mmCIF file with all atom_site columns, C-alpha atoms in Angstrom:
data_model
loop_
_atom_site.group_PDB
_atom_site.id
_atom_site.type_symbol
_atom_site.label_atom_id
_atom_site.label_alt_id
_atom_site.label_comp_id
_atom_site.label_asym_id
_atom_site.label_entity_id
_atom_site.label_seq_id
_atom_site.pdbx_PDB_ins_code
_atom_site.Cartn_x
_atom_site.Cartn_y
_atom_site.Cartn_z
_atom_site.occupancy
_atom_site.B_iso_or_equiv
_atom_site.pdbx_formal_charge
_atom_site.auth_seq_id
_atom_site.auth_comp_id
_atom_site.auth_asym_id
_atom_site.auth_atom_id
_atom_site.pdbx_PDB_model_num
ATOM 1   C CA . MET A 1 1   ? -0.696  2.055   18.369  1.00 0.00 ? 1   MET A CA 1
ATOM 2   C CA . SER A 1 2   ? 0.060   -1.818  18.229  1.00 0.00 ? 2   SER A CA 1
ATOM 3   C CA . ILE A 1 3   ? -1.657  -3.315  15.658  1.00 0.00 ? 3   ILE A CA 1
ATOM 4   C CA . THR A 1 4   ? -2.838  -6.853  15.644  1.00 0.00 ? 4   THR A CA 1
ATOM 5   C CA . THR A 1 5   ? -6.027  -6.700  12.932  1.00 0.00 ? 5   THR A CA 1
ATOM 6   C CA . LEU A 1 6   ? -5.795  -5.973  10.108  1.00 0.00 ? 6   LEU A CA 1
ATOM 7   C CA . SER A 1 7   ? -7.975  -3.284  11.011  1.00 0.00 ? 7   SER A CA 1
ATOM 8   C CA . ASP A 1 8   ? -5.298  -1.170  12.413  1.00 0.00 ? 8   ASP A CA 1
ATOM 9   C CA . LEU A 1 9   ? -3.446  -0.932  9.016   1.00 0.00 ? 9   LEU A CA 1
ATOM 10  C CA . PHE A 1 10  ? -6.610  1.861   8.183   1.00 0.00 ? 10  PHE A CA 1
ATOM 11  C CA . GLN A 1 11  ? -5.328  4.336   10.837  1.00 0.00 ? 11  GLN A CA 1
ATOM 12  C CA . PRO A 1 12  ? -4.770  6.721   10.126  1.00 0.00 ? 12  PRO A CA 1
ATOM 13  C CA . GLU A 1 13  ? -6.944  7.461   6.738   1.00 0.00 ? 13  GLU A CA 1
ATOM 14  C CA . PRO A 1 14  ? -4.393  8.642   3.886   1.00 0.00 ? 14  PRO A CA 1
ATOM 15  C CA . ILE A 1 15  ? -4.192  12.515  2.770   1.00 0.00 ? 15  ILE A CA 1
ATOM 16  C CA . SER A 1 16  ? -6.126  12.294  -0.237  1.00 0.00 ? 16  SER A CA 1
ATOM 17  C CA . TRP A 1 17  ? -8.259  9.776   -2.457  1.00 0.00 ? 17  TRP A CA 1
ATOM 18  C CA . GLY A 1 18  ? -8.811  8.499   -5.906  1.00 0.00 ? 18  GLY A CA 1
ATOM 19  C CA . CYS A 1 19  ? -12.454 9.231   -6.203  1.00 0.00 ? 19  CYS A CA 1
ATOM 20  C CA . ARG A 1 20  ? -15.214 9.858   -4.022  1.00 0.00 ? 20  ARG A CA 1
ATOM 21  C CA . GLY A 1 21  ? -16.159 6.426   -2.813  1.00 0.00 ? 21  GLY A CA 1
ATOM 22  C CA . ASP A 1 22  ? -12.653 5.562   -2.322  1.00 0.00 ? 22  ASP A CA 1
ATOM 23  C CA . PRO A 1 23  ? -12.597 6.931   1.730   1.00 0.00 ? 23  PRO A CA 1
ATOM 24  C CA . TYR A 1 24  ? -16.669 5.372   2.040   1.00 0.00 ? 24  TYR A CA 1
ATOM 25  C CA . LEU A 1 25  ? -14.631 2.264   0.488   1.00 0.00 ? 25  LEU A CA 1
ATOM 26  C CA . TRP A 1 26  ? -11.742 2.370   2.761   1.00 0.00 ? 26  TRP A CA 1
ATOM 27  C CA . GLN A 1 27  ? -14.000 2.491   5.646   1.00 0.00 ? 27  GLN A CA 1
ATOM 28  C CA . GLU A 1 28  ? -16.111 -0.814  4.862   1.00 0.00 ? 28  GLU A CA 1
ATOM 29  C CA . MET A 1 29  ? -12.781 -2.490  4.473   1.00 0.00 ? 29  MET A CA 1
ATOM 30  C CA . SER A 1 30  ? -11.855 -1.348  7.467   1.00 0.00 ? 30  SER A CA 1
ATOM 31  C CA . GLU A 1 31  ? -14.946 -2.860  9.562   1.00 0.00 ? 31  GLU A CA 1
ATOM 32  C CA . VAL A 1 32  ? -15.276 -5.713  7.379   1.00 0.00 ? 32  VAL A CA 1
ATOM 33  C CA . LEU A 1 33  ? -11.303 -6.728  8.407   1.00 0.00 ? 33  LEU A CA 1
ATOM 34  C CA . ALA A 1 34  ? -12.107 -5.333  11.570  1.00 0.00 ? 34  ALA A CA 1
ATOM 35  C CA . THR A 1 35  ? -11.556 -9.204  14.059  1.00 0.00 ? 35  THR A CA 1
ATOM 36  C CA . GLN A 1 36  ? -9.240  -10.997 11.333  1.00 0.00 ? 36  GLN A CA 1
ATOM 37  C CA . PRO A 1 37  ? -5.379  -11.015 13.250  1.00 0.00 ? 37  PRO A CA 1
ATOM 38  C CA . LEU A 1 38  ? -2.773  -10.045 10.959  1.00 0.00 ? 38  LEU A CA 1
ATOM 39  C CA . PRO A 1 39  ? -1.476  -12.706 8.941   1.00 0.00 ? 39  PRO A CA 1
ATOM 40  C CA . PRO A 1 40  ? 2.354   -14.701 8.609   1.00 0.00 ? 40  PRO A CA 1
ATOM 41  C CA . SER A 1 41  ? 2.991   -13.542 5.793   1.00 0.00 ? 41  SER A CA 1
ATOM 42  C CA . GLU A 1 42  ? 2.930   -9.720  3.616   1.00 0.00 ? 42  GLU A CA 1
ATOM 43  C CA . ALA A 1 43  ? 2.303   -12.134 0.615   1.00 0.00 ? 43  ALA A CA 1
ATOM 44  C CA . GLN A 1 44  ? -1.165  -13.519 2.716   1.00 0.00 ? 44  GLN A CA 1
ATOM 45  C CA . LEU A 1 45  ? -1.770  -10.078 3.684   1.00 0.00 ? 45  LEU A CA 1
ATOM 46  C CA . ALA A 1 46  ? -1.842  -9.091  -0.212  1.00 0.00 ? 46  ALA A CA 1
ATOM 47  C CA . LYS A 1 47  ? -4.393  -12.011 -0.777  1.00 0.00 ? 47  LYS A CA 1
ATOM 48  C CA . ILE A 1 48  ? -6.237  -10.653 1.786   1.00 0.00 ? 48  ILE A CA 1
ATOM 49  C CA . LEU A 1 49  ? -6.160  -7.280  1.069   1.00 0.00 ? 49  LEU A CA 1
ATOM 50  C CA . GLU A 1 50  ? -7.270  -8.022  -2.912  1.00 0.00 ? 50  GLU A CA 1
ATOM 51  C CA . ALA A 1 51  ? -9.966  -11.228 -2.407  1.00 0.00 ? 51  ALA A CA 1
ATOM 52  C CA . THR A 1 52  ? -12.148 -8.634  0.288   1.00 0.00 ? 52  THR A CA 1
ATOM 53  C CA . PHE A 1 53  ? -11.390 -5.667  -2.172  1.00 0.00 ? 53  PHE A CA 1
ATOM 54  C CA . GLU A 1 54  ? -13.107 -8.446  -5.086  1.00 0.00 ? 54  GLU A CA 1
ATOM 55  C CA . ARG A 1 55  ? -15.603 -8.912  -3.195  1.00 0.00 ? 55  ARG A CA 1
ATOM 56  C CA . LEU A 1 56  ? -16.467 -6.266  -2.082  1.00 0.00 ? 56  LEU A CA 1
ATOM 57  C CA . VAL A 1 57  ? -16.016 -3.964  -5.284  1.00 0.00 ? 57  VAL A CA 1
ATOM 58  C CA . GLY A 1 58  ? -17.157 -6.508  -7.609  1.00 0.00 ? 58  GLY A CA 1
ATOM 59  C CA . LEU A 1 59  ? -13.896 -6.004  -9.878  1.00 0.00 ? 59  LEU A CA 1
ATOM 60  C CA . PRO A 1 60  ? -9.699  -6.308  -9.040  1.00 0.00 ? 60  PRO A CA 1
ATOM 61  C CA . THR A 1 61  ? -8.087  -3.725  -8.720  1.00 0.00 ? 61  THR A CA 1
ATOM 62  C CA . SER A 1 62  ? -6.388  -5.160  -11.585 1.00 0.00 ? 62  SER A CA 1
ATOM 63  C CA . ALA A 1 63  ? -9.214  -4.799  -14.339 1.00 0.00 ? 63  ALA A CA 1
ATOM 64  C CA . GLU A 1 64  ? -9.107  -2.316  -16.755 1.00 0.00 ? 64  GLU A CA 1
ATOM 65  C CA . GLU A 1 65  ? -11.608 0.191   -15.839 1.00 0.00 ? 65  GLU A CA 1
ATOM 66  C CA . SER A 1 66  ? -10.328 3.239   -14.483 1.00 0.00 ? 66  SER A CA 1
ATOM 67  C CA . SER A 1 67  ? -13.069 3.727   -11.665 1.00 0.00 ? 67  SER A CA 1
ATOM 68  C CA . VAL A 1 68  ? -16.463 1.800   -10.719 1.00 0.00 ? 68  VAL A CA 1
ATOM 69  C CA . PHE A 1 69  ? -19.733 3.066   -9.963  1.00 0.00 ? 69  PHE A CA 1
ATOM 70  C CA . ILE A 1 70  ? -20.394 1.838   -6.328  1.00 0.00 ? 70  ILE A CA 1
ATOM 71  C CA . GLU A 1 71  ? -23.971 2.419   -4.984  1.00 0.00 ? 71  GLU A CA 1
ATOM 72  C CA . ARG A 1 72  ? -23.957 2.448   -1.428  1.00 0.00 ? 72  ARG A CA 1
ATOM 73  C CA . HIS A 1 73  ? -20.546 4.909   -1.237  1.00 0.00 ? 73  HIS A CA 1
ATOM 74  C CA . ALA A 1 74  ? -22.720 7.807   -3.653  1.00 0.00 ? 74  ALA A CA 1
ATOM 75  C CA . HIS A 1 75  ? -23.314 10.233  -0.990  1.00 0.00 ? 75  HIS A CA 1
ATOM 76  C CA . GLY A 1 76  ? -23.412 13.263  -3.111  1.00 0.00 ? 76  GLY A CA 1
ATOM 77  C CA . GLY A 1 77  ? -20.634 14.832  -5.337  1.00 0.00 ? 77  GLY A CA 1
ATOM 78  C CA . MET A 1 78  ? -19.450 15.229  -9.301  1.00 0.00 ? 78  MET A CA 1
ATOM 79  C CA . SER A 1 79  ? -17.955 11.222  -8.471  1.00 0.00 ? 79  SER A CA 1
ATOM 80  C CA . SER A 1 80  ? -19.593 9.978   -5.518  1.00 0.00 ? 80  SER A CA 1
ATOM 81  C CA . GLY A 1 81  ? -20.080 6.130   -5.879  1.00 0.00 ? 81  GLY A CA 1
ATOM 82  C CA . HIS A 1 82  ? -17.010 5.672   -7.851  1.00 0.00 ? 82  HIS A CA 1
ATOM 83  C CA . ILE A 1 83  ? -14.102 4.157   -6.251  1.00 0.00 ? 83  ILE A CA 1
ATOM 84  C CA . SER A 1 84  ? -10.403 4.486   -8.283  1.00 0.00 ? 84  SER A CA 1
ATOM 85  C CA . LEU A 1 85  ? -8.816  1.502   -9.142  1.00 0.00 ? 85  LEU A CA 1
ATOM 86  C CA . LYS A 1 86  ? -5.996  3.051   -9.786  1.00 0.00 ? 86  LYS A CA 1
ATOM 87  C CA . PHE A 1 87  ? -5.968  4.147   -6.723  1.00 0.00 ? 87  PHE A CA 1
ATOM 88  C CA . TRP A 1 88  ? -6.359  0.894   -4.271  1.00 0.00 ? 88  TRP A CA 1
ATOM 89  C CA . ARG A 1 89  ? -3.857  -0.774  -7.099  1.00 0.00 ? 89  ARG A CA 1
ATOM 90  C CA . GLU A 1 90  ? -0.752  1.919   -6.385  1.00 0.00 ? 90  GLU A CA 1
ATOM 91  C CA . THR A 1 91  ? -1.818  3.976   -3.004  1.00 0.00 ? 91  THR A CA 1
ATOM 92  C CA . ALA A 1 92  ? -4.043  2.340   -0.884  1.00 0.00 ? 92  ALA A CA 1
ATOM 93  C CA . LEU A 1 93  ? -2.865  -1.316  -0.454  1.00 0.00 ? 93  LEU A CA 1
ATOM 94  C CA . PRO A 1 94  ? 0.531   -0.582  -1.010  1.00 0.00 ? 94  PRO A CA 1
ATOM 95  C CA . LEU A 1 95  ? 0.289   1.696   1.839   1.00 0.00 ? 95  LEU A CA 1
ATOM 96  C CA . LEU A 1 96  ? -1.266  -1.001  3.644   1.00 0.00 ? 96  LEU A CA 1
ATOM 97  C CA . LEU A 1 97  ? 1.326   -3.065  2.531   1.00 0.00 ? 97  LEU A CA 1
ATOM 98  C CA . ALA A 1 98  ? 3.631   -0.596  4.057   1.00 0.00 ? 98  ALA A CA 1
ATOM 99  C CA . ARG A 1 99  ? 2.076   -0.417  7.086   1.00 0.00 ? 99  ARG A CA 1
ATOM 100 C CA . TYR A 1 100 ? 2.158   -4.008  7.897   1.00 0.00 ? 100 TYR A CA 1
ATOM 101 C CA . ARG A 1 101 ? 5.935   -4.552  7.356   1.00 0.00 ? 101 ARG A CA 1
ATOM 102 C CA . THR A 1 102 ? 6.537   -1.580  9.445   1.00 0.00 ? 102 THR A CA 1
ATOM 103 C CA . ALA A 1 103 ? 3.980   -3.644  12.118  1.00 0.00 ? 103 ALA A CA 1
ATOM 104 C CA . GLN A 1 104 ? 6.026   -6.447  11.269  1.00 0.00 ? 104 GLN A CA 1
ATOM 105 C CA . GLY A 1 105 ? 9.290   -4.675  12.591  1.00 0.00 ? 105 GLY A CA 1
ATOM 106 C CA . ASP A 1 106 ? 10.662  -4.204  9.134   1.00 0.00 ? 106 ASP A CA 1
ATOM 107 C CA . LYS A 1 107 ? 12.103  -1.076  7.472   1.00 0.00 ? 107 LYS A CA 1
ATOM 108 C CA . PRO A 1 108 ? 8.887   0.229   4.546   1.00 0.00 ? 108 PRO A CA 1
#
């Protein structure tokens, strides 16, 4: 698959998540970034992803909270609507950056 937009980096989804709201935020970020072309550098991508996360969640991934509740992502279950900052900081964003490097022809 050719990766030309930021939303292309979101396919396929991760195998596991931190909290029940994470897949919904993953989808929302993919939709928000759907038309943006890949930036010229990994550093720029990291800034875009962090800024988008903070705009949608209200906190940066570096926040001390372990999770944050987002009402629009509450769809049932024990941690429904919760977004795991640790998952996004340690798994999701590094995965997206690795996919970017692969798309650029670099080794992950």
